[in-house]
PDB file of C-alpha atoms in Angstrom:
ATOM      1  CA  UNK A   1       0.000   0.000   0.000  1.00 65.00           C
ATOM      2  CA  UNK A   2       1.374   3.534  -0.850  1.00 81.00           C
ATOM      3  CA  UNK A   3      -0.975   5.690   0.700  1.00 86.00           C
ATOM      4  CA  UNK A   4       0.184   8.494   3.060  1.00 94.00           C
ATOM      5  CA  UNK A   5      -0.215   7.993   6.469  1.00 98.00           C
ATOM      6  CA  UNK A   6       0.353  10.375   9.296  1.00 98.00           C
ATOM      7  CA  UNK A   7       0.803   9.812  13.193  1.00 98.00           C
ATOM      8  CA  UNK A   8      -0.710  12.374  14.768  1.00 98.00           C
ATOM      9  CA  UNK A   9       0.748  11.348  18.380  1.00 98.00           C
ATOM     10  CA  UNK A  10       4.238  10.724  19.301  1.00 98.00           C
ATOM     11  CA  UNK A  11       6.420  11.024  21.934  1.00 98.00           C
ATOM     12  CA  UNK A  12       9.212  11.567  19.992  1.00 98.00           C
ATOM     13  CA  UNK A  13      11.739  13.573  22.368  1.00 98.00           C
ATOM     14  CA  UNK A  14      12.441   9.869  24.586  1.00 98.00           C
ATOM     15  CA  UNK A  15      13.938   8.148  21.779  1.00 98.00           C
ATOM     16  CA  UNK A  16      17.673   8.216  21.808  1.00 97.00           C
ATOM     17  CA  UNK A  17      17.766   7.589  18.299  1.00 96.00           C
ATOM     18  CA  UNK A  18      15.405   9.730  16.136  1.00 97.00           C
ATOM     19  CA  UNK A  19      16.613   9.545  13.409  1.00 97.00           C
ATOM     20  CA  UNK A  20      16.233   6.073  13.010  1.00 98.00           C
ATOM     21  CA  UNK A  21      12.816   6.385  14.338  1.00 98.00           C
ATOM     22  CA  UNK A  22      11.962   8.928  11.218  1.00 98.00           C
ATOM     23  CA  UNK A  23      13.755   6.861   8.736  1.00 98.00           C
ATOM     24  CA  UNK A  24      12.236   3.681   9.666  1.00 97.00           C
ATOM     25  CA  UNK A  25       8.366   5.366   9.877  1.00 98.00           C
ATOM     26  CA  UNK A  26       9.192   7.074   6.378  1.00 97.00           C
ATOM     27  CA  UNK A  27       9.841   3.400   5.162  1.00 96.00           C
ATOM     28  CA  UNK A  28       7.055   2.583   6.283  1.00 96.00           C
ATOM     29  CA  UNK A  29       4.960   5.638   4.372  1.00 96.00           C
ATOM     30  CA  UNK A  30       4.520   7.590   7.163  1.00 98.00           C
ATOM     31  CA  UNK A  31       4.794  11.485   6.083  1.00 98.00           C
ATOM     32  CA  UNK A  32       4.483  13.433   9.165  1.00 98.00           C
ATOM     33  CA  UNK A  33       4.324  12.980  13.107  1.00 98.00           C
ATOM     34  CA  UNK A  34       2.879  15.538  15.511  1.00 98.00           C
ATOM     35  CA  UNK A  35       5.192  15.226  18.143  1.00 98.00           C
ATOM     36  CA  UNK A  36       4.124  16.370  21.631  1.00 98.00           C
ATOM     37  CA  UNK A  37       5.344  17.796  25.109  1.00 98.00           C
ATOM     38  CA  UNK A  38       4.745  17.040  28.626  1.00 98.00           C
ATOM     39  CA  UNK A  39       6.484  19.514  30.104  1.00 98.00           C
ATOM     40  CA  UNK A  40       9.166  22.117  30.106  1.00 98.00           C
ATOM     41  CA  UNK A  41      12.030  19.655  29.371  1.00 98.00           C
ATOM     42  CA  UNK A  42      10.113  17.512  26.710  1.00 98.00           C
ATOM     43  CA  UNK A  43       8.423  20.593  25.285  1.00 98.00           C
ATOM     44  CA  UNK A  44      11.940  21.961  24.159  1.00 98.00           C
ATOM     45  CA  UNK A  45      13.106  18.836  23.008  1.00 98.00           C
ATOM     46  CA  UNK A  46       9.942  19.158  20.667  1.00 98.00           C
ATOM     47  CA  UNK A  47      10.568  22.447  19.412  1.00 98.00           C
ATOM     48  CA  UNK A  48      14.293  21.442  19.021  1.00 98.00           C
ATOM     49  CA  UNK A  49      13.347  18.075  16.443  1.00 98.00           C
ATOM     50  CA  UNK A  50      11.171  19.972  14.332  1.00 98.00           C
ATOM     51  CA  UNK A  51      14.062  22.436  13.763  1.00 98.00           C
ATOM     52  CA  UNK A  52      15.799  19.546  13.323  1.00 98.00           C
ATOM     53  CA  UNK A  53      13.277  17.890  10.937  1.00 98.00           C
ATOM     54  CA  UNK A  54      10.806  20.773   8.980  1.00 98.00           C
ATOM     55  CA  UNK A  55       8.234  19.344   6.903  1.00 97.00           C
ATOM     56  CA  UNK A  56       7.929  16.369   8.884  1.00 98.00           C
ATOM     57  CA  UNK A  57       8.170  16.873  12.854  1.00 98.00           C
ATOM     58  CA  UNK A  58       5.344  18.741  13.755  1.00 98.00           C
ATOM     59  CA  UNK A  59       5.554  20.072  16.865  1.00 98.00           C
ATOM     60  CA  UNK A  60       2.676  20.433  19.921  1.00 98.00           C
ATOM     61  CA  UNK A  61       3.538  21.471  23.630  1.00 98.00           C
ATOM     62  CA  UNK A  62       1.998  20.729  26.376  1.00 98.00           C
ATOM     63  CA  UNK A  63       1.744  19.733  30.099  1.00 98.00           C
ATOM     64  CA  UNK A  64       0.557  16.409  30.801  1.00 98.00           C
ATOM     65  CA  UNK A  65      -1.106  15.862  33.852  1.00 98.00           C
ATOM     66  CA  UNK A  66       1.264  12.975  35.038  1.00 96.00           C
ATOM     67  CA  UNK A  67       4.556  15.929  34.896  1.00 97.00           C
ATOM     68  CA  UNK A  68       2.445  18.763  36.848  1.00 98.00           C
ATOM     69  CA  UNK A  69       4.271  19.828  39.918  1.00 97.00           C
ATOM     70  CA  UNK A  70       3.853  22.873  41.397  1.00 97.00           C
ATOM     71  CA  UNK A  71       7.410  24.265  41.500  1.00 97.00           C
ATOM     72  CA  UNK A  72       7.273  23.525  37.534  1.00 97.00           C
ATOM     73  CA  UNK A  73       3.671  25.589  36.473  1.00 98.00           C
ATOM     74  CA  UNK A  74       5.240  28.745  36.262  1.00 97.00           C
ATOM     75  CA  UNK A  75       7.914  28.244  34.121  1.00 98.00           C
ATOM     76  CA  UNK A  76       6.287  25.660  31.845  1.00 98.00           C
ATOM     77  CA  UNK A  77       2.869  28.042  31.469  1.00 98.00           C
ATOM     78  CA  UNK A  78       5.357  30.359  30.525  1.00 98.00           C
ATOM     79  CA  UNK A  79       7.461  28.541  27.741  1.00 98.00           C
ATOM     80  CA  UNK A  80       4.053  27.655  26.000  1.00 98.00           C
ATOM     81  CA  UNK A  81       2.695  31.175  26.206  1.00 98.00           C
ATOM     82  CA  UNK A  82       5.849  32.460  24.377  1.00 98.00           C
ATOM     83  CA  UNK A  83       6.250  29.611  21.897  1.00 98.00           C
ATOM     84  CA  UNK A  84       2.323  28.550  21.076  1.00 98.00           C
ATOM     85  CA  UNK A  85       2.568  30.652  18.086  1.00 97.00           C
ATOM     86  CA  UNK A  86       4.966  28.228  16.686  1.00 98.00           C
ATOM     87  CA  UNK A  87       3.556  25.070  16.911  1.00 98.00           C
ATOM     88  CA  UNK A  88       0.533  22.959  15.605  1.00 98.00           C
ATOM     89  CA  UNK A  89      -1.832  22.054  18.566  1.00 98.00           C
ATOM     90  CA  UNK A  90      -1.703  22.422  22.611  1.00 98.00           C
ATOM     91  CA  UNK A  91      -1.058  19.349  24.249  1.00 98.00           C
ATOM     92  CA  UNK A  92      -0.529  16.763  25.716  1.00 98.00           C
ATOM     93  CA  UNK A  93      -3.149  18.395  27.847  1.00 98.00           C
ATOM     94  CA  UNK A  94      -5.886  17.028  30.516  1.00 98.00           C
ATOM     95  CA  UNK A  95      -6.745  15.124  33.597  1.00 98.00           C
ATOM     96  CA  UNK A  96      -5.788  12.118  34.557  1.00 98.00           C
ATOM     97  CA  UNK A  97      -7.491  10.956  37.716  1.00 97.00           C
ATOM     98  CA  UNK A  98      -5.261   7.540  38.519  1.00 96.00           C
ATOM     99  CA  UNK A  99      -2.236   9.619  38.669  1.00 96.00           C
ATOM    100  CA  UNK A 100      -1.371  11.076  42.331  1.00 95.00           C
ATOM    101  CA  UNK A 101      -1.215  14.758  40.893  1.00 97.00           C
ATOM    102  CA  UNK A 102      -3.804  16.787  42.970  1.00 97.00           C
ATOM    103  CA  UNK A 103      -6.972  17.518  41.282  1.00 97.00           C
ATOM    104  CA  UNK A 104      -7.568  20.751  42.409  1.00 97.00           C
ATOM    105  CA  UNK A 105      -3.624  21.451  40.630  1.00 98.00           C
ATOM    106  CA  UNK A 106      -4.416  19.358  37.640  1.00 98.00           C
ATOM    107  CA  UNK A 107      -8.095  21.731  36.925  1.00 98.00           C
ATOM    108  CA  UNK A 108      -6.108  25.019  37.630  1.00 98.00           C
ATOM    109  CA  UNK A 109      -2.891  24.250  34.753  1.00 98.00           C
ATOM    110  CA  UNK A 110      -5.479  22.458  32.470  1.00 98.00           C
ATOM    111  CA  UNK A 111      -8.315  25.613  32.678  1.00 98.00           C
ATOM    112  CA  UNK A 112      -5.206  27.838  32.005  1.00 98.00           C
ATOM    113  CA  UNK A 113      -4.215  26.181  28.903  1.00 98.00           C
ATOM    114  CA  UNK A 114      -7.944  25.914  27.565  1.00 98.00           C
ATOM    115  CA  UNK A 115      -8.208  29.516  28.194  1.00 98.00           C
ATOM    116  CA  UNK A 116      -4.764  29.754  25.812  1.00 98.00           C
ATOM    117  CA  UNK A 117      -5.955  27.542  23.335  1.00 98.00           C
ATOM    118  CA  UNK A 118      -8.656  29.869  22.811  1.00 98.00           C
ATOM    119  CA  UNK A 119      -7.099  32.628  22.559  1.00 98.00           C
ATOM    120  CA  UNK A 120      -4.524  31.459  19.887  1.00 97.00           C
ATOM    121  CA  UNK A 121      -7.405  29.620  18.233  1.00 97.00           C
ATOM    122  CA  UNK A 122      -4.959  26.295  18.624  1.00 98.00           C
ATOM    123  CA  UNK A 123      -6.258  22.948  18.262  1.00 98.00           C
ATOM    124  CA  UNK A 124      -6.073  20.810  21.568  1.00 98.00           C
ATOM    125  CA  UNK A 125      -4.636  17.124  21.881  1.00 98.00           C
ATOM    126  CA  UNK A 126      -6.375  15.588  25.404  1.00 98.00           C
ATOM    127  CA  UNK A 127      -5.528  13.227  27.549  1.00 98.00           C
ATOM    128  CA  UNK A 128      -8.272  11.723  29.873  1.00 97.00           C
ATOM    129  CA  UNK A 129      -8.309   9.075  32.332  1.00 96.00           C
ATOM    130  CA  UNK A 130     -10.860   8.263  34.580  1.00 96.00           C
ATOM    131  CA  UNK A 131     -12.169  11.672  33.997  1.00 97.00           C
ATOM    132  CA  UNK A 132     -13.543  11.652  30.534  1.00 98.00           C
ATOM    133  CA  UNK A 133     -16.789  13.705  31.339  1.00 98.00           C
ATOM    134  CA  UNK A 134     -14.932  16.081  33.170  1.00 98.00           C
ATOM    135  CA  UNK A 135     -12.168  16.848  30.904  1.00 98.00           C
ATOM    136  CA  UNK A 136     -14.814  16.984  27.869  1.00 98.00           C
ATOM    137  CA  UNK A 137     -16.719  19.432  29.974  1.00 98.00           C
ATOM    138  CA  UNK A 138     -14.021  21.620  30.423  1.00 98.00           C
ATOM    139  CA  UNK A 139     -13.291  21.614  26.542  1.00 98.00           C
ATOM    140  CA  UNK A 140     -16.636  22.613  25.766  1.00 98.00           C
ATOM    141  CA  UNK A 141     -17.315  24.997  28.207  1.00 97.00           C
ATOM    142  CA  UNK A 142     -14.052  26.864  27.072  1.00 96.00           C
ATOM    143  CA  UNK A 143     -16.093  26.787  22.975  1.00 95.00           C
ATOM    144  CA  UNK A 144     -13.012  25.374  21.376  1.00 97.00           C
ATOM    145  CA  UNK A 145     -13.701  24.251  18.372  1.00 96.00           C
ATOM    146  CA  UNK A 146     -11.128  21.706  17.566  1.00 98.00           C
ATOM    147  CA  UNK A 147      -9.819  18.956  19.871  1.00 98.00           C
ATOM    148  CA  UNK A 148      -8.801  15.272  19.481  1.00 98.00           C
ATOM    149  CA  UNK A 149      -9.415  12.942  22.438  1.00 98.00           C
ATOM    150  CA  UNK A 150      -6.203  11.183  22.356  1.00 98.00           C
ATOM    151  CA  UNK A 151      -6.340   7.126  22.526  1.00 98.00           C
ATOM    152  CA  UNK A 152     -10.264   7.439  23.081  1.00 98.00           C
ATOM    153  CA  UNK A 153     -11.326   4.709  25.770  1.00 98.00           C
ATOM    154  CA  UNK A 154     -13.563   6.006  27.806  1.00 97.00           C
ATOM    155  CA  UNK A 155     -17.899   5.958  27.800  1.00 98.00           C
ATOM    156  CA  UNK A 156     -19.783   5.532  24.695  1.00 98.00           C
ATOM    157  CA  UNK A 157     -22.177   8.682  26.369  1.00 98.00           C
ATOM    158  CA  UNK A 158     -19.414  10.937  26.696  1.00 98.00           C
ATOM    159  CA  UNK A 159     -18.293   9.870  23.028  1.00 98.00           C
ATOM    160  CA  UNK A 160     -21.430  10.178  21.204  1.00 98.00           C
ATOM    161  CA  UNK A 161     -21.575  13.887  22.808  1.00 98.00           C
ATOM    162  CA  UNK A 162     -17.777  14.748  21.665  1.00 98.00           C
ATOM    163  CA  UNK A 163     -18.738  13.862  18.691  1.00 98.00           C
ATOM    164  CA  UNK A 164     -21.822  15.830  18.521  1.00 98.00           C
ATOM    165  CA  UNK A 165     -19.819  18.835  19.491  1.00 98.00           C
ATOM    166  CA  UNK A 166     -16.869  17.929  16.612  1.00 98.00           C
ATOM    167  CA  UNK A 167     -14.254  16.759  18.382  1.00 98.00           C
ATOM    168  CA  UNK A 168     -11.965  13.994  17.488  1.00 98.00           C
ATOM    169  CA  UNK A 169     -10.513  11.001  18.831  1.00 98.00           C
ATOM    170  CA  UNK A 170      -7.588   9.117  17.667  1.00 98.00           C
ATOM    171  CA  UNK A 171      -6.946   5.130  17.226  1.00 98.00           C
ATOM    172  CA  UNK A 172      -4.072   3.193  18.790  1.00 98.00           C
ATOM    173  CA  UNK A 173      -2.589  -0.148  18.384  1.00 98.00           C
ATOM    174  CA  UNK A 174      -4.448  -0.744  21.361  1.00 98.00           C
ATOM    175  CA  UNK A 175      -7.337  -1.843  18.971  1.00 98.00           C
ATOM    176  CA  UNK A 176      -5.980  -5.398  18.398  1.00 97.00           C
ATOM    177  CA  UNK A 177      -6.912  -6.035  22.135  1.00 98.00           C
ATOM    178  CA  UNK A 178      -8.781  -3.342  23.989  1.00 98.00           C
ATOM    179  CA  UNK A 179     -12.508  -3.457  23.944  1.00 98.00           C
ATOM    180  CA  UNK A 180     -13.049  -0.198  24.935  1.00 98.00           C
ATOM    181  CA  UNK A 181     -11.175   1.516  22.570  1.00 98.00           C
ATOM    182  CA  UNK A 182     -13.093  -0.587  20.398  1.00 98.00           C
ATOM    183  CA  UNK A 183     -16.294   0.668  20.530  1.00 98.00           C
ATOM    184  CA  UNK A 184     -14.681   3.900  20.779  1.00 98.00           C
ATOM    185  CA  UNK A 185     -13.558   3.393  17.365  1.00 98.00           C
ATOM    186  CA  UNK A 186     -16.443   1.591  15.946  1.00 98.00           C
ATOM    187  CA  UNK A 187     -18.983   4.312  17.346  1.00 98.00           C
ATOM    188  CA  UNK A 188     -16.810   7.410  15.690  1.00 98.00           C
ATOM    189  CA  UNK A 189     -17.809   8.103  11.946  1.00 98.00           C
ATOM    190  CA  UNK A 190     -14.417   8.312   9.775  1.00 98.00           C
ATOM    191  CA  UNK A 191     -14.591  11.617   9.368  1.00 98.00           C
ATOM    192  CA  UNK A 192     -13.666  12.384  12.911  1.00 98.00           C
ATOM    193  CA  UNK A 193     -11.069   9.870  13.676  1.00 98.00           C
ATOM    194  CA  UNK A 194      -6.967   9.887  13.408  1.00 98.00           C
ATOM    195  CA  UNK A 195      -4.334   6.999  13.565  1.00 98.00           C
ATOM    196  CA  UNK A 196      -1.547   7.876  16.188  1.00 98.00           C
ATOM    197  CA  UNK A 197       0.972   5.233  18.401  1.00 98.00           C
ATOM    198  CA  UNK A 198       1.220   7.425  21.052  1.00 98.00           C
ATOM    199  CA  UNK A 199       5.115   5.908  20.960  1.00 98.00           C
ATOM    200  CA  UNK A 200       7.595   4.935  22.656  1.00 98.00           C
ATOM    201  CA  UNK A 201       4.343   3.180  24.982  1.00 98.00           C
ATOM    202  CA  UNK A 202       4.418  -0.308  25.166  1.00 97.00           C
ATOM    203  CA  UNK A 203       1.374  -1.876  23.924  1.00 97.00           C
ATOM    204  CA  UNK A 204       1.548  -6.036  25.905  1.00 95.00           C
ATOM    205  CA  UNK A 205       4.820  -5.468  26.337  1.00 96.00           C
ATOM    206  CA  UNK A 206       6.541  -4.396  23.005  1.00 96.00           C
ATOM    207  CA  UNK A 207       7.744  -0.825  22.467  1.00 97.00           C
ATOM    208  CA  UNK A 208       5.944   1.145  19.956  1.00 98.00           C
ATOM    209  CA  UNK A 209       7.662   3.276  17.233  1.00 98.00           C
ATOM    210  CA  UNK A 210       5.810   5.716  14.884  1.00 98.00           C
ATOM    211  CA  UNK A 211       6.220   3.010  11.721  1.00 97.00           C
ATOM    212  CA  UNK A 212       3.653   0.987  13.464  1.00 97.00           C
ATOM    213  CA  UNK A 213       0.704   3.498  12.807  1.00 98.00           C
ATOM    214  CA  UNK A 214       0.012   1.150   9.984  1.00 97.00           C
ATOM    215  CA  UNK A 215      -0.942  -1.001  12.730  1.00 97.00           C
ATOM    216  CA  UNK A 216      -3.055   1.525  13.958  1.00 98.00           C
ATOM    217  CA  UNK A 217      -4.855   1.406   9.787  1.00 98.00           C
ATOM    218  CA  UNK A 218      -5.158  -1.732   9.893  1.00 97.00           C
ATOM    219  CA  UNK A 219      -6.983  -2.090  12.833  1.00 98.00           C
ATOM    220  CA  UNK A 220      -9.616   0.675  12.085  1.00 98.00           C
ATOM    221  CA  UNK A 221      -9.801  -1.143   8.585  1.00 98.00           C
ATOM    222  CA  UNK A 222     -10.748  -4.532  10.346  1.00 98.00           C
ATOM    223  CA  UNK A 223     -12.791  -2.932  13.009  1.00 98.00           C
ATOM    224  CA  UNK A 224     -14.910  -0.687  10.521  1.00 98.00           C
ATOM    225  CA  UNK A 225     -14.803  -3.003   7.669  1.00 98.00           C
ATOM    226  CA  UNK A 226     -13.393  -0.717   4.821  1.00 98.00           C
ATOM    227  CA  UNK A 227     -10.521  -1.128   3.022  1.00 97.00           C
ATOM    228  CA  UNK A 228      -7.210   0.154   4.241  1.00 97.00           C
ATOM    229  CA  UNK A 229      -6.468   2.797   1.294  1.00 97.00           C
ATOM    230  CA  UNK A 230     -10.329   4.459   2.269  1.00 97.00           C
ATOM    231  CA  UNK A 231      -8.945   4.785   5.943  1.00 98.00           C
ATOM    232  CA  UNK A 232      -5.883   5.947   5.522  1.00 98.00           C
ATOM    233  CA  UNK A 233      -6.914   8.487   2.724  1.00 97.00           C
ATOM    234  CA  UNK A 234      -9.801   9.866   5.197  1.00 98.00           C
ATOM    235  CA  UNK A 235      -7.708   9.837   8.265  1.00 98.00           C
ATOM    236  CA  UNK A 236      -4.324  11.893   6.774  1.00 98.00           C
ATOM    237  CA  UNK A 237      -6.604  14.262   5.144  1.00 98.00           C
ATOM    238  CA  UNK A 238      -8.371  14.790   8.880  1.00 98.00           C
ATOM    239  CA  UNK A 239      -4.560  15.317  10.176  1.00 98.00           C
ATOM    240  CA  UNK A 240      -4.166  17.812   7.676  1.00 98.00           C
ATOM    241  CA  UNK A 241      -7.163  19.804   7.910  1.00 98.00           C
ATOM    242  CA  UNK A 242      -7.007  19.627  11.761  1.00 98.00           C
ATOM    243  CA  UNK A 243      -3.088  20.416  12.863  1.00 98.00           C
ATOM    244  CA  UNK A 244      -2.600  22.409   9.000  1.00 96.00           C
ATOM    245  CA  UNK A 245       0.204  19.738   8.048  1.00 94.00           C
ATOM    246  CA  UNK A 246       0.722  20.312   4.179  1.00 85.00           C
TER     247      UNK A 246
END
């Protein structure tokens, strides 16, 4: 197969070798990443690679909830204020409600950076877990009008009213074995869905690396019974039109 495909999540700043990583996911007909941050340290990384590599390192920065700390807000808040303008989507953003973070901390940076996103009219790349009403709320609320809900697993009730609204989720690799993500995927008209690896995570035990969102196609193919050039046609074009990737 020789259609484009892009992966619109990747953690690309904790590979020691990425340029290997590119090469082998350009092998593998992958024409872009959106690389993302997760705080101050990873965010510069970011901004570093796609200096490094224009045209196909897209950058996003962000501030997962898993790195908040609150000796680090300031200065990270800061960084993405002065460098928003040069980058392709806020995030990784959200709440994670697992993670020991407080939530009181974790609403306070993630309301902040809504309130940016607005204001720079930047799309928004969310993480949720165990809080996927709340962290859709809070994306609403704020009127953005373009978000993907990264690696989409939460309830079908939230996702049919994401949806509604326009927002996007993304598949994972995860598909070959997570029935949650599953439905996710089954429930979300093409139209609104991406392909990402969210690498270097392990999915059962094997490190992911951005080649392998044709794993990602494949499963949507199987899942939504189309053919694999229809999915990954639809989906790049949706990468394009949402993070402006020419």
């Amino acid at each position: 197969m020789n259609i484009p495909v892009i992966d619109t999540h990747v953690h690309l700043d904790e590979f020691a070798d990425p340029e290997r990583v590119i090469q082998e996911a350009r092998e593998a007909n992958v024409i872009a990443m959106v690389a993302v941050g997760m705080d101050l340290a990873s965010n510069k990384k970011i901004l570093e690679l796609a200096r490094r590599f224009p045209g196909f390192v897209y950058p996003a920065i962000g501030y997962h909830p898993w790195k908040i700390t609150v000796s680090g807000v300031r200065d990270n808040l800061q960084f993405i204020k002065t460098h928003l303008d040069q980058v392709v989507a806020l995030g990784e953003i959200g709440l994670d409600f697992k993670v020991p973070v407080e939530k009181e901390l974790q609403y306070l940076v993630f309301r902040d950076l809504l309130d940016l996103a607005w204001d720079r009219k930047k799309p928004v790349i969310i993480h949720s877990r165990r809080a996927h009403e709340e962290t859709y709320e809070l994306v609403r609320k704020n009127d953005l009008k373009q978000a993907v809900f990264h690696w989409y697993s939460g309830p079908l009730e939230v996702l049919k009213d994401l949806l509604l609204q326009g927002y996007s989720i993304s598949a994972t690799p995860a598909l070959a074995y997570s029935p949650k993500h599953q439905e996710a995927v089954a429930a979300t008209p093409l139209k609104q869905l991406l392909l990402e690896t969210d690498s270097p995570v392990r999915y059962q035990g094997v490190e992911a690396r951005p080649a392998q969102v044709i794993q990602s196609l494949t499963e949507v193919a199987r899942i939504k019974r189309m053919e694999k050039e229809t999915v990954a046609l639809k989906t790049t074009q949706n990468a394009r039109d949402l993070f402006g990737i020419i």
